[in-house]
XYZ file of C-alpha atoms in Angstrom:
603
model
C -15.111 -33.666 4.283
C -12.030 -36.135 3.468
C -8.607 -35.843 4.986
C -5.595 -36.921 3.358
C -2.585 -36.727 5.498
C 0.579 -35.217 4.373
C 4.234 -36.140 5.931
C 7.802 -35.269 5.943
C 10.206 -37.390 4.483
C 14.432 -36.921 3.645
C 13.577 -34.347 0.743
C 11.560 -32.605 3.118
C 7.424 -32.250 3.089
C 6.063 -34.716 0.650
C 4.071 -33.529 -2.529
C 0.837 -33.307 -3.165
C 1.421 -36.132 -6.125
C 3.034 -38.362 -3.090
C -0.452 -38.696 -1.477
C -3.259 -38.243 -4.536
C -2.353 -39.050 -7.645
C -4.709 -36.737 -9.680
C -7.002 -33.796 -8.047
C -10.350 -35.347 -7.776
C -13.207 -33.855 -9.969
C -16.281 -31.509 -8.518
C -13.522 -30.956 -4.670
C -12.223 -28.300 -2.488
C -8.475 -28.598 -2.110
C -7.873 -27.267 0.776
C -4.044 -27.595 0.856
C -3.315 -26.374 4.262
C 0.039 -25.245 2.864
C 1.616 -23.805 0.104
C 4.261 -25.206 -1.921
C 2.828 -28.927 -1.994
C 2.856 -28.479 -5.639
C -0.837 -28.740 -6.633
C -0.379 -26.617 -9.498
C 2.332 -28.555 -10.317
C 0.087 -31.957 -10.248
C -2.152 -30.407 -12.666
C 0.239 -29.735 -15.261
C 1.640 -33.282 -15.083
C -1.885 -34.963 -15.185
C -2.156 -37.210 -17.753
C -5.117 -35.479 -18.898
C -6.082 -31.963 -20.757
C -6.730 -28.845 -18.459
C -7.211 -25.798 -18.158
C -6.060 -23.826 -14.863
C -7.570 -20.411 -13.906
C -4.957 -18.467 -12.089
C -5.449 -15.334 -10.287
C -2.711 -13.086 -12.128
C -0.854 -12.677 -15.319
C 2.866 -12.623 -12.945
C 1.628 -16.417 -12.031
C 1.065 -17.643 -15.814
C 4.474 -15.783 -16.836
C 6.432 -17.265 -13.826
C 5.027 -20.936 -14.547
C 5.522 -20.762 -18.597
C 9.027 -19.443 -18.251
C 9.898 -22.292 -15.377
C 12.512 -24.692 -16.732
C 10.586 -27.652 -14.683
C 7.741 -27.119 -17.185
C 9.886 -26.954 -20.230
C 8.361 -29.774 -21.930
C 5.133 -29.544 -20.267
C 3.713 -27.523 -23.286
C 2.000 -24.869 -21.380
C 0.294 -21.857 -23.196
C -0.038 -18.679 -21.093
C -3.405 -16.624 -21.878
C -3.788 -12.935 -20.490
C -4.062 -9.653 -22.221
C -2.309 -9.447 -25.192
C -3.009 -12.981 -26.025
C -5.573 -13.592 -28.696
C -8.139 -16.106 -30.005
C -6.305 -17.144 -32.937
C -3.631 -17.695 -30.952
C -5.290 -19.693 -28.658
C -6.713 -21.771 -31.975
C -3.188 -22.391 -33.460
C -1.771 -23.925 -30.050
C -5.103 -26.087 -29.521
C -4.887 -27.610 -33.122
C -0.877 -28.082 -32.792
C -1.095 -29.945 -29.566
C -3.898 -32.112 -31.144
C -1.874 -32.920 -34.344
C 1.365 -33.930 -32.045
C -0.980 -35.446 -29.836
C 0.127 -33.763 -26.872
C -1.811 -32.546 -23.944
C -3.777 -29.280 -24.049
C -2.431 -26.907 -20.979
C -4.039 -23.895 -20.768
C -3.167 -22.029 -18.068
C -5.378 -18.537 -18.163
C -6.671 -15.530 -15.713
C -9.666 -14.979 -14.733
C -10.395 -11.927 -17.482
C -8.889 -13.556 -20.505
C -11.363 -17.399 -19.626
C -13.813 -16.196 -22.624
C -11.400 -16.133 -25.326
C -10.304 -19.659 -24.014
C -13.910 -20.583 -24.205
C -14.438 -18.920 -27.848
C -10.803 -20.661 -29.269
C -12.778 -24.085 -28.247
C -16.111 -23.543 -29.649
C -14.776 -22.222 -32.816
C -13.015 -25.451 -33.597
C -16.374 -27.484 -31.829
C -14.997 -28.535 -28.753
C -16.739 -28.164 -26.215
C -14.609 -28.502 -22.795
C -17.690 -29.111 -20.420
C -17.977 -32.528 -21.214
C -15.207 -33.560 -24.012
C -12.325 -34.518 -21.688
C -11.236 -31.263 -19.947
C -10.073 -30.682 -16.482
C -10.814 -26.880 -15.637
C -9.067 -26.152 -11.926
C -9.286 -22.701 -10.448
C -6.265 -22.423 -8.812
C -5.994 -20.038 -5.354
C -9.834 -20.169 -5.686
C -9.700 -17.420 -2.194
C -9.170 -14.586 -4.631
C -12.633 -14.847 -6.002
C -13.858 -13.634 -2.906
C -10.448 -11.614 -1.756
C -10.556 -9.874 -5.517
C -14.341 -9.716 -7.297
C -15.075 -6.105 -5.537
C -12.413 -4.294 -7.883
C -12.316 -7.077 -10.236
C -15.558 -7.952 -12.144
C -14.672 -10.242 -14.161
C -12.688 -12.573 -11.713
C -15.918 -14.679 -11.844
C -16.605 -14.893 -15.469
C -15.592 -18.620 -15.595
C -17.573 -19.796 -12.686
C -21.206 -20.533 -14.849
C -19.226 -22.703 -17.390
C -17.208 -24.221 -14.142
C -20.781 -25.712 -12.424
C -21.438 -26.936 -16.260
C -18.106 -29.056 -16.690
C -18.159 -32.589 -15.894
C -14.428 -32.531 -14.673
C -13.578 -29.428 -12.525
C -11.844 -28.329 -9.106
C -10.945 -25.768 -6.865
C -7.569 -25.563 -4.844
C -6.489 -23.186 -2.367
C -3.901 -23.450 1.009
C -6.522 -20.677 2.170
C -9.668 -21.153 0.963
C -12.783 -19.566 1.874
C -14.610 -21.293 4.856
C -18.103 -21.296 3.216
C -18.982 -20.338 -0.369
C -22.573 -18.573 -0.631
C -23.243 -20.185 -3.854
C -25.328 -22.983 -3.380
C -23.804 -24.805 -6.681
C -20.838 -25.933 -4.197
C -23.455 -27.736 -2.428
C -22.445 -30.762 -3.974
C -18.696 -30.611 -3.630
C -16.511 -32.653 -1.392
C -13.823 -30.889 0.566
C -10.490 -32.538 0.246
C -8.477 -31.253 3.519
C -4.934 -32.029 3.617
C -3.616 -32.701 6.818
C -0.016 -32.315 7.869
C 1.371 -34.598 10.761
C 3.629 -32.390 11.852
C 3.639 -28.739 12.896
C 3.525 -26.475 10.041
C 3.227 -23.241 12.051
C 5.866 -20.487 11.278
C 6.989 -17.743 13.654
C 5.301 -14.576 13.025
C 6.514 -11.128 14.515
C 3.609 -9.431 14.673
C 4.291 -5.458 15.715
C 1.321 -3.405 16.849
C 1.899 0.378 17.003
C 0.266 4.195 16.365
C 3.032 5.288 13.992
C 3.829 2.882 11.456
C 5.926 5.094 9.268
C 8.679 5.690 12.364
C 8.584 1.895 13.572
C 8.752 0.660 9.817
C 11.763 3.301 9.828
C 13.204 1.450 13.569
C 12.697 -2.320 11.972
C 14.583 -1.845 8.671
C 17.873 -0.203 10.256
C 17.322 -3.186 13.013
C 17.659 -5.680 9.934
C 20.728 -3.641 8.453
C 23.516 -5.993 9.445
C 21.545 -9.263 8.019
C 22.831 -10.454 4.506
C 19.611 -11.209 2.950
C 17.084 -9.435 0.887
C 14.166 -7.753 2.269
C 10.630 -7.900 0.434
C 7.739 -5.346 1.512
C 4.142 -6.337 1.306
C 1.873 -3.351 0.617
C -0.925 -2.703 -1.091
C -0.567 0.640 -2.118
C 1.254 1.994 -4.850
C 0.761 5.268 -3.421
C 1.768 3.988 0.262
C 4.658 2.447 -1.677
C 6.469 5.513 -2.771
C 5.415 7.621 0.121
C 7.645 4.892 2.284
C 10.366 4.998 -0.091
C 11.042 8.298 0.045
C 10.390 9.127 4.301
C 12.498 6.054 4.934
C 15.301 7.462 2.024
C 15.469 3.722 0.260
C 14.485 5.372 -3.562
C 17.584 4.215 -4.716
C 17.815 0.881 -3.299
C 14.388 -0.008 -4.002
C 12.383 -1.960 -6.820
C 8.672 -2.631 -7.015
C 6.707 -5.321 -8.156
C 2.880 -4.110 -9.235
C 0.172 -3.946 -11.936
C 1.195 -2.707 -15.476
C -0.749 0.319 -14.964
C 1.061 1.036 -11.802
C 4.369 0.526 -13.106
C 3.082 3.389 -15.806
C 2.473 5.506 -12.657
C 5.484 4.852 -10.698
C 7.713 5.629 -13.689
C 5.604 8.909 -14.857
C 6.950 10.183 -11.172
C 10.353 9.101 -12.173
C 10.746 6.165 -10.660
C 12.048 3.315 -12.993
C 12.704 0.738 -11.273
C 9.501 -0.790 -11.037
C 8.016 -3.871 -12.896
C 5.008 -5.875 -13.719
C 6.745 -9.332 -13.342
C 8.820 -11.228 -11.013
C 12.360 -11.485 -11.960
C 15.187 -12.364 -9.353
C 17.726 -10.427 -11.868
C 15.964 -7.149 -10.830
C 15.767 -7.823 -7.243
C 17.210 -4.868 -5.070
C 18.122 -4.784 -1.626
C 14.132 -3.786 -1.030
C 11.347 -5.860 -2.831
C 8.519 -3.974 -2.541
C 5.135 -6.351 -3.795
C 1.733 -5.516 -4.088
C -1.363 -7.854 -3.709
C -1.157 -9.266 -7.049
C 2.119 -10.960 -5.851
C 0.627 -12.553 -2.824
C -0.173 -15.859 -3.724
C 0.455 -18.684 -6.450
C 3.652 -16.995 -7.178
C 6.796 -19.118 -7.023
C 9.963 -17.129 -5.776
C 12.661 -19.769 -5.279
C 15.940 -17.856 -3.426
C 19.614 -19.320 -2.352
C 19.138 -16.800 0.533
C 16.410 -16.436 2.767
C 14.752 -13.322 2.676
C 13.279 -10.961 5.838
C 9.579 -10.509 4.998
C 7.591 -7.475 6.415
C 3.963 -6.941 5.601
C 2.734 -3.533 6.340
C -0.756 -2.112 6.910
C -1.951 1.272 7.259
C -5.603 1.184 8.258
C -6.297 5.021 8.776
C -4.880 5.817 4.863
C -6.046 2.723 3.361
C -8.173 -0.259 4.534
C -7.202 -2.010 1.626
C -3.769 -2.607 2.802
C -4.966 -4.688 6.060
C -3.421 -7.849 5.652
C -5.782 -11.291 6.445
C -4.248 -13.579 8.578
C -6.247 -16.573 7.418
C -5.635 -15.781 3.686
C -3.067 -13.186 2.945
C -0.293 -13.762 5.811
C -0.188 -17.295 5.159
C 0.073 -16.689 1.282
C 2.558 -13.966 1.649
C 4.955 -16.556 3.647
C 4.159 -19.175 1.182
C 5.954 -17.585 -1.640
C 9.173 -18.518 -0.736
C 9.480 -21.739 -1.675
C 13.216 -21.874 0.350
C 11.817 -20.728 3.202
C 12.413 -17.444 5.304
C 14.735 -15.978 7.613
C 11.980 -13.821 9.595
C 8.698 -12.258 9.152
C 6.908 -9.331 10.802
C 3.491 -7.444 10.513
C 4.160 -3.741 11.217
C 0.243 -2.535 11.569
C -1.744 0.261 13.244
C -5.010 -0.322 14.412
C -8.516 1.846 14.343
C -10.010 2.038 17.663
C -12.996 3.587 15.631
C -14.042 0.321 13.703
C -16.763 -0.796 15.211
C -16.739 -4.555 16.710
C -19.158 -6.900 14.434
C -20.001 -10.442 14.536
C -19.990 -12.460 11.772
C -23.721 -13.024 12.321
C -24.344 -9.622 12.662
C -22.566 -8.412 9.392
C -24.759 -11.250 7.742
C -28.182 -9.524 9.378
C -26.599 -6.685 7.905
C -26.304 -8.075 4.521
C -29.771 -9.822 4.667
C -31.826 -6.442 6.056
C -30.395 -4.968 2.650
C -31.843 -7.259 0.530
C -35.030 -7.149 2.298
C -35.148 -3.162 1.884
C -34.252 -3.906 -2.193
C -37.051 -6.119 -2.340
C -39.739 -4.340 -0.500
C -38.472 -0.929 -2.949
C -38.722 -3.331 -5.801
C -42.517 -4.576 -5.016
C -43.210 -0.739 -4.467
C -42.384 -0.260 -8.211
C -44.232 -2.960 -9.454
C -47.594 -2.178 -7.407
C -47.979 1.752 -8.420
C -48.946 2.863 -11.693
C -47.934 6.376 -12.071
C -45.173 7.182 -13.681
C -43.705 9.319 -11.070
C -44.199 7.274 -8.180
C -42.384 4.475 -10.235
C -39.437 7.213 -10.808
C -38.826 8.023 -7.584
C -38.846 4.630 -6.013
C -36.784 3.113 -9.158
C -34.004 6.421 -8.018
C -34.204 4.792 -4.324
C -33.695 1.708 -5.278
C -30.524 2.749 -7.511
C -28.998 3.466 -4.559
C -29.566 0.642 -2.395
C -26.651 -0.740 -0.334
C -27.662 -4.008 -1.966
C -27.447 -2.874 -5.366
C -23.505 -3.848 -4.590
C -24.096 -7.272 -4.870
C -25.857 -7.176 -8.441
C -24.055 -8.791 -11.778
C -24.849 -6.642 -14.841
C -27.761 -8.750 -15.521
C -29.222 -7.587 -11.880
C -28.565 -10.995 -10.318
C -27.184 -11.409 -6.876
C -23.893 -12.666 -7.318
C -22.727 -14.578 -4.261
C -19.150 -13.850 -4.628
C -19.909 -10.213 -3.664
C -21.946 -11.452 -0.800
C -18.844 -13.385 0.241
C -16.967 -10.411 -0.336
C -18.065 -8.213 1.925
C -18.664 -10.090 4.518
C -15.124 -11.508 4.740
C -13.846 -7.708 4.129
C -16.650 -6.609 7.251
C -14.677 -9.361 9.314
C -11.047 -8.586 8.731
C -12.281 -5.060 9.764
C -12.980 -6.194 12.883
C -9.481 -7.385 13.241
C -8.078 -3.765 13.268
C -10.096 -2.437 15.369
C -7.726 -3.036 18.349
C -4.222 -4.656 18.639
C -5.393 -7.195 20.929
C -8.072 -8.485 18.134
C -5.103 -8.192 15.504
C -3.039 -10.830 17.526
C -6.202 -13.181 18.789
C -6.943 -13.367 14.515
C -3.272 -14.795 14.074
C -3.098 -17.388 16.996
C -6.897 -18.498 16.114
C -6.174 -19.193 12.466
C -3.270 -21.540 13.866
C -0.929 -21.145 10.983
C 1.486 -19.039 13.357
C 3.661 -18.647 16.456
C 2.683 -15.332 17.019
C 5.088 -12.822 19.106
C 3.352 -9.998 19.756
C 5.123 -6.460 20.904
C 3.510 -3.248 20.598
C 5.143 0.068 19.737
C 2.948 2.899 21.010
C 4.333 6.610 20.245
C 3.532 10.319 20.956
C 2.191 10.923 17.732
C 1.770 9.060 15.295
C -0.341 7.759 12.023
C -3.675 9.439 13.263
C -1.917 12.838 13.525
C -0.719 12.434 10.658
C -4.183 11.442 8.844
C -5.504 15.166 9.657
C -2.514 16.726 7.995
C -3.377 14.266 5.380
C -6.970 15.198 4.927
C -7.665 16.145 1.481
C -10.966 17.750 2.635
C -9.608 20.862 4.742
C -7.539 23.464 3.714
C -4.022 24.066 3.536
C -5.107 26.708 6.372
C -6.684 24.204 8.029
C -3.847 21.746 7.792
C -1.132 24.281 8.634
C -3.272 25.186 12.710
C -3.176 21.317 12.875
C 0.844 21.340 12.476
C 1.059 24.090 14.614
C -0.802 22.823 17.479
C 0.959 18.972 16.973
C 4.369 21.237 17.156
C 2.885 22.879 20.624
C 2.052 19.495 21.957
C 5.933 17.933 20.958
C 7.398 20.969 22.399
C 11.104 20.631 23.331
C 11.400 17.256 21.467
C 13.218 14.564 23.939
C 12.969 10.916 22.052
C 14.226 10.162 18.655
C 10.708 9.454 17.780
C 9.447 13.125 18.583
C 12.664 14.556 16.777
C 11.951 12.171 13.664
C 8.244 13.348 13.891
C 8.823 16.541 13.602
C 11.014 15.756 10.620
C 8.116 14.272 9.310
C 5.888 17.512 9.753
C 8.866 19.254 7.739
C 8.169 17.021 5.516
C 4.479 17.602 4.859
C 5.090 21.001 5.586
C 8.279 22.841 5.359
C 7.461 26.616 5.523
C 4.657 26.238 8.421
C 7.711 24.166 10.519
C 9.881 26.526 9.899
C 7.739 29.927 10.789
C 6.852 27.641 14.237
C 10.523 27.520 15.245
C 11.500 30.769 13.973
C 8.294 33.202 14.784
C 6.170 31.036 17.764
C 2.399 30.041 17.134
C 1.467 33.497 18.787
C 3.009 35.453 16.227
C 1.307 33.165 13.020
C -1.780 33.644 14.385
C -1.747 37.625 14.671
C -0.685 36.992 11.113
C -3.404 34.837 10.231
C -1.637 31.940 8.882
C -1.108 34.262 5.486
C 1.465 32.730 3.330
C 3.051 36.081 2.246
C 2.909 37.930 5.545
C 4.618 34.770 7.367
C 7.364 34.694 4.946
C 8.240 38.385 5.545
C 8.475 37.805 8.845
C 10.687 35.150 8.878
C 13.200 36.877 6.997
C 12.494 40.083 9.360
C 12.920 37.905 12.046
C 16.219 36.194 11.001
C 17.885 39.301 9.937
C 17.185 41.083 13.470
C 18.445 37.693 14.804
C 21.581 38.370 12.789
C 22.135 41.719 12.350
C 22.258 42.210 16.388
C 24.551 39.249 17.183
C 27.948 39.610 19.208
C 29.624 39.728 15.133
C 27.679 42.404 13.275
C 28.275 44.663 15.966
C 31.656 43.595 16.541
C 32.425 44.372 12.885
C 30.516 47.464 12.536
C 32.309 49.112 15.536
C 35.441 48.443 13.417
C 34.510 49.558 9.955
C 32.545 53.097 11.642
C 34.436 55.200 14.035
C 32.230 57.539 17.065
C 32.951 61.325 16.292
C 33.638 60.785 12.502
C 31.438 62.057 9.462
C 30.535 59.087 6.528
C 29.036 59.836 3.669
C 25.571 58.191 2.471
C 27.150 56.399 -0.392
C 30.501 55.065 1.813
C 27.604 54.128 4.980
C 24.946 51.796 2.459
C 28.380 50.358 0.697
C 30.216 49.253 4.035
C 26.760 47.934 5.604
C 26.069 45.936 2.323
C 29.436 44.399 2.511
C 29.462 43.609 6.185
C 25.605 41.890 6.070
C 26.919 39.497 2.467
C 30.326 38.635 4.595
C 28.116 37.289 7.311
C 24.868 36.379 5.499
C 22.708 38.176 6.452
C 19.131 37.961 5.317
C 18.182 41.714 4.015
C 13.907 42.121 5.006
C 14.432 45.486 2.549
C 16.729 47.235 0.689
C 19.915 48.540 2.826
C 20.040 52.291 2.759
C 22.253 54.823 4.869
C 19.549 55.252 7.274
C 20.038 51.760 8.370
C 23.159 52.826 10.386
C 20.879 54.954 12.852
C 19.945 51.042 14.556
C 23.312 50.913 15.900
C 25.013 54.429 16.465
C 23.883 57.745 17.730
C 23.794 59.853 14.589
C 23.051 63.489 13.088
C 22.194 64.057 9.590
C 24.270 66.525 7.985
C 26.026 67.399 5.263
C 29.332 68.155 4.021
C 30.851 70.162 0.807
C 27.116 69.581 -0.322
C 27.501 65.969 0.211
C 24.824 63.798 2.225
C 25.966 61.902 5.463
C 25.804 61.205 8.993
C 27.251 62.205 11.662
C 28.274 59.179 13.967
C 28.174 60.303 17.999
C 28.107 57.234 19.889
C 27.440 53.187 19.485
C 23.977 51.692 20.574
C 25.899 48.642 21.368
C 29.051 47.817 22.551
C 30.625 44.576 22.780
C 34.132 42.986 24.937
């Protein structure tokens, strides 16, 4: 490993350019931290390159940079095509200015194609190839396939690096066997203050933290990766309209199909909103450069989806790095699964290395029997291998995926308690950690059964029931907002609780049709014996008169509309027998009542 040390100086921390001139060929940059400007380096090299970055947002944020103005960069993602590629290669020869390509991951092959159609071949003709924020390889190749497409023609170029503040401790591929590690060093403490906030409900503290940070005069960005988590949050925390979101193309196309517009596939400070909500593809490489210094809150929701857990060593310390101006503060609102079973790092590698031995062993099965059956059954076995997951399409192992999980098995283990949360951030050493937790009667478990798309609604609706006979009389602002949030996932259940009592939707047996009758039953006994009704009725019917069955069923229907009252069934004369003392009887063939006495009387 080398060290270069990195200072500050009256402009602040020196650039990567202050301390090496031009990123070495077949290194590790491992920047430390972000914003040294290594990207930057590589674009003013006096050389021709080509830099992998990890998203399309990144490419579009650097081309459209004034500071690269005359740089002449050429973005290549989707959209971009071969021939296009061709015409900018064969310009920039003719004015004899520098090829920079700056391309993801997906799009490297019609890079590579645009050179070998006009016979240049960039592994050994004079081109750098960098793969900038080289972590996502690792972070990324489980839902991305083809993050790794470049990395056979990478080991084949003479001139190539990899750069990353938060790169991967060890790469499985033993091609990297040969590269030096370039380790910048800072002389002075880099750490930033982290508030990290440990709780079982992070929907209600998420709620707490954002009218805490009301008053400030700053923009607030949201780190979550969940489009689905996203607009959940929006709406419980009632921010719709003072909300934008930053995602993938496709989930902009899903945000907006549920009426949502304001969301967008780049990075643009003129669409900022008062909340920035970002998902992974915006946390790292991207440059957001602010007058104001934004709050920053990541958020992770373990029990809904893992996928959200934020690494400290990689992700946090990304996250942060994006703006370049620096922060005002930054918190990690997480719950934690007490159900994730503790692993070591050498014991999620067994793991990983009894799986291949089990592939293997199927795999000499099917190559020692000869009947065609036998070789069917054990070729179905070994289709479903747990080590079929690290397989290319040619059946290779591909070491990414290896790397893959085990760095996802290990941030696991992070969330499996808060206490292993916070020990992750102080050992990673790119924090001052304050650590509070924020434990409440109910919270984000609960709320996962209610969630549960594999019960019923039946199911779901005795879970709510028996959470609402647990909160009882609700005491804290927490309960009370709780309970909102069970109205929420549940309005008409909520409501027959409060109004009928879990006895009473039980003996009903939790029938939709049945319980809504008897909610309005209930409310219009409710109503039609309070201290008014009868007040009212006493004054419209006299004791020891006679009313007719028409004047009785008109009177009672105005008197129940006056004071709302819900009607269980159709008002009739009859209905006057529940408060007075009547006969039936008639008059000049006429059908009535005779009124003796109220049922009720009232001061």
């Amino acid at each position: 490993m080398k060290y270069l040390k990195i200072s500050k100086n009256e402009r602040g921390v020196q650039y990567l350019t202050d301390i090496l001139p031009v990123i070495e060929t077949n290194t590790i940059l491992n920047k430390t931290i972000t914003g040294i400007g290594a990207t930057y380096s590589e674009i003013k090299a006096p050389r021709n390159s080509i830099i992998v970055e990890p998203t399309k947002p990144v490419i579009y944020g650097k081309c459209k940079d004034e500071k690269h103005k005359v740089d002449n960069l050429f973005g290549v993602y989707q959209g971009v095509y071969k021939d296009d590629i061709t015409d900018y290669i064969e310009k920039s020869i003719r004015k004899k200015k520098f090829i920079k390509i700056l391309t993801t991951p997906e799009s490297f092959r019609k890079v590579q194609d645009a050179f070998e159609e006009l016979d240049i071949d960039i592994r050994f003709d004079g081109y750098f190839l960098l793969f900038d924020e080289c972590q996502k390889m690792v972070k990324d190749c489980d839902y991305r396939q083809d993050i790794t497409l470049p990395m056979d023609l990478f080991f084949e170029c003479r001139e190539k690096a990899m750069v990353s503040a938060t790169p991967p401790t060890e790469f499985s591929d033993p091609r990297f066997k040969d590269f030096c590690i370039v380790k910048i060093s800072p002389d002075f403490d880099y750490r930033k203050e982290l508030n990290l906030h440990t709780t079982n409900n992070v929907l209600q503290y998420t709620r707490e933290l954002l009218k805490s940070l009301e008053d400030d005069d700053c923009p607030m960005f949201l780190f979550v990766n969940s489009t689905d988590m996203i607009f959940s949050l929006m709406r419980q925390l009632d921010v719709v309209g003072q909300s934008a979101v930053f995602c993938s193309e496709k989930s902009v196309t899903k945000l907006k199909q549920l009426e949502f517009k304001k969301a967008y596939e780049f990075w643009d400070e003129k669409k900022m909103a008062r909340y920035n909500w970002m998902t992974s593809r915006f946390y790292s490489a991207l440059d957001i450069e602010l007058e104001t210094q934004p709050n920053v809150v990541m958020l992770t929701e373990c029990y809904v989806a893992e996928y959200t857990m934020i690494d400290p060593y990689m992700d946090a310390v990304q996250i942060l790095g994006r703006f370049r101006n620096g922060i005002n503060q930054a918190f990690h609102v997480s719950n934690y699964d007490l159900r994730i079973p503790i692993k070591s790092k050498e014991q999620i590698v067994g793991r990983y290395q009894c799986d291949h031995e089990v592939y293997m062993r199927i795999k000499t099965m099917i190559e020692s029997v000869s009947v065609s059956e036998q070789k069917e059954a054990y070729s179905e076995l070994l289709a479903v291998c747990p080590y079929d997951k690290f397989l290319d399409r040619e059946g290779k192992e591909d070491c990414f995926r290896v790397d893959n999980y085990i760095d996802e098995e290990v941030v696991k283990t992070f969330y499996s308690s808060d206490l292993k949360l916070r020990e992750a951030y102080v050992a990673c050493e790119y924090f001052d950690v304050n650590h509070i937790g924020h434990p409440y009667r109910f919270g984000d478990y609960e709320r996962l059964k209610i969630a549960n798309q594999n019960i019923s609604i039946k199911e779901k609706r005795k879970i709510i029931v028996a959470q609402l006979e647990q909160l009882g009389d609700c005491v804290t602002e927490a309960e009370c907002q709780y309970k909102r949030d069970l109205q929420f996932a549940d309005p008409l259940i909520v409501e027959a609780y409060d109004v009928l009592g879990k006895k009473c939707i039980e003996q009903l047996k939790y029938c939709v049709t049945r319980i809504k009758e008897a909610i309005i039953v209930k409310k219009h006994q409710e109503k039609a014996y309070s201290t008014d009704v009868i007040k009212l009725i006493n004054v419209r019917f006299r004791a020891q008169q006679w009313y007719s069955s028409k004047d009785i069923k008109r009177i009672l229907s105005e008197i129940f509309e006056t004071l709302d009252i819900p009607h269980p069934k159709a008002i009739t004369s009859h209905t006057i027998n529940d408060y007075f003392e009547t006969n039936e009887k008639r008059l000049s063939n006429v059908r009535g009542y005779y009124l003796i006495e109220p049922k009720f009387r009232v001061a």
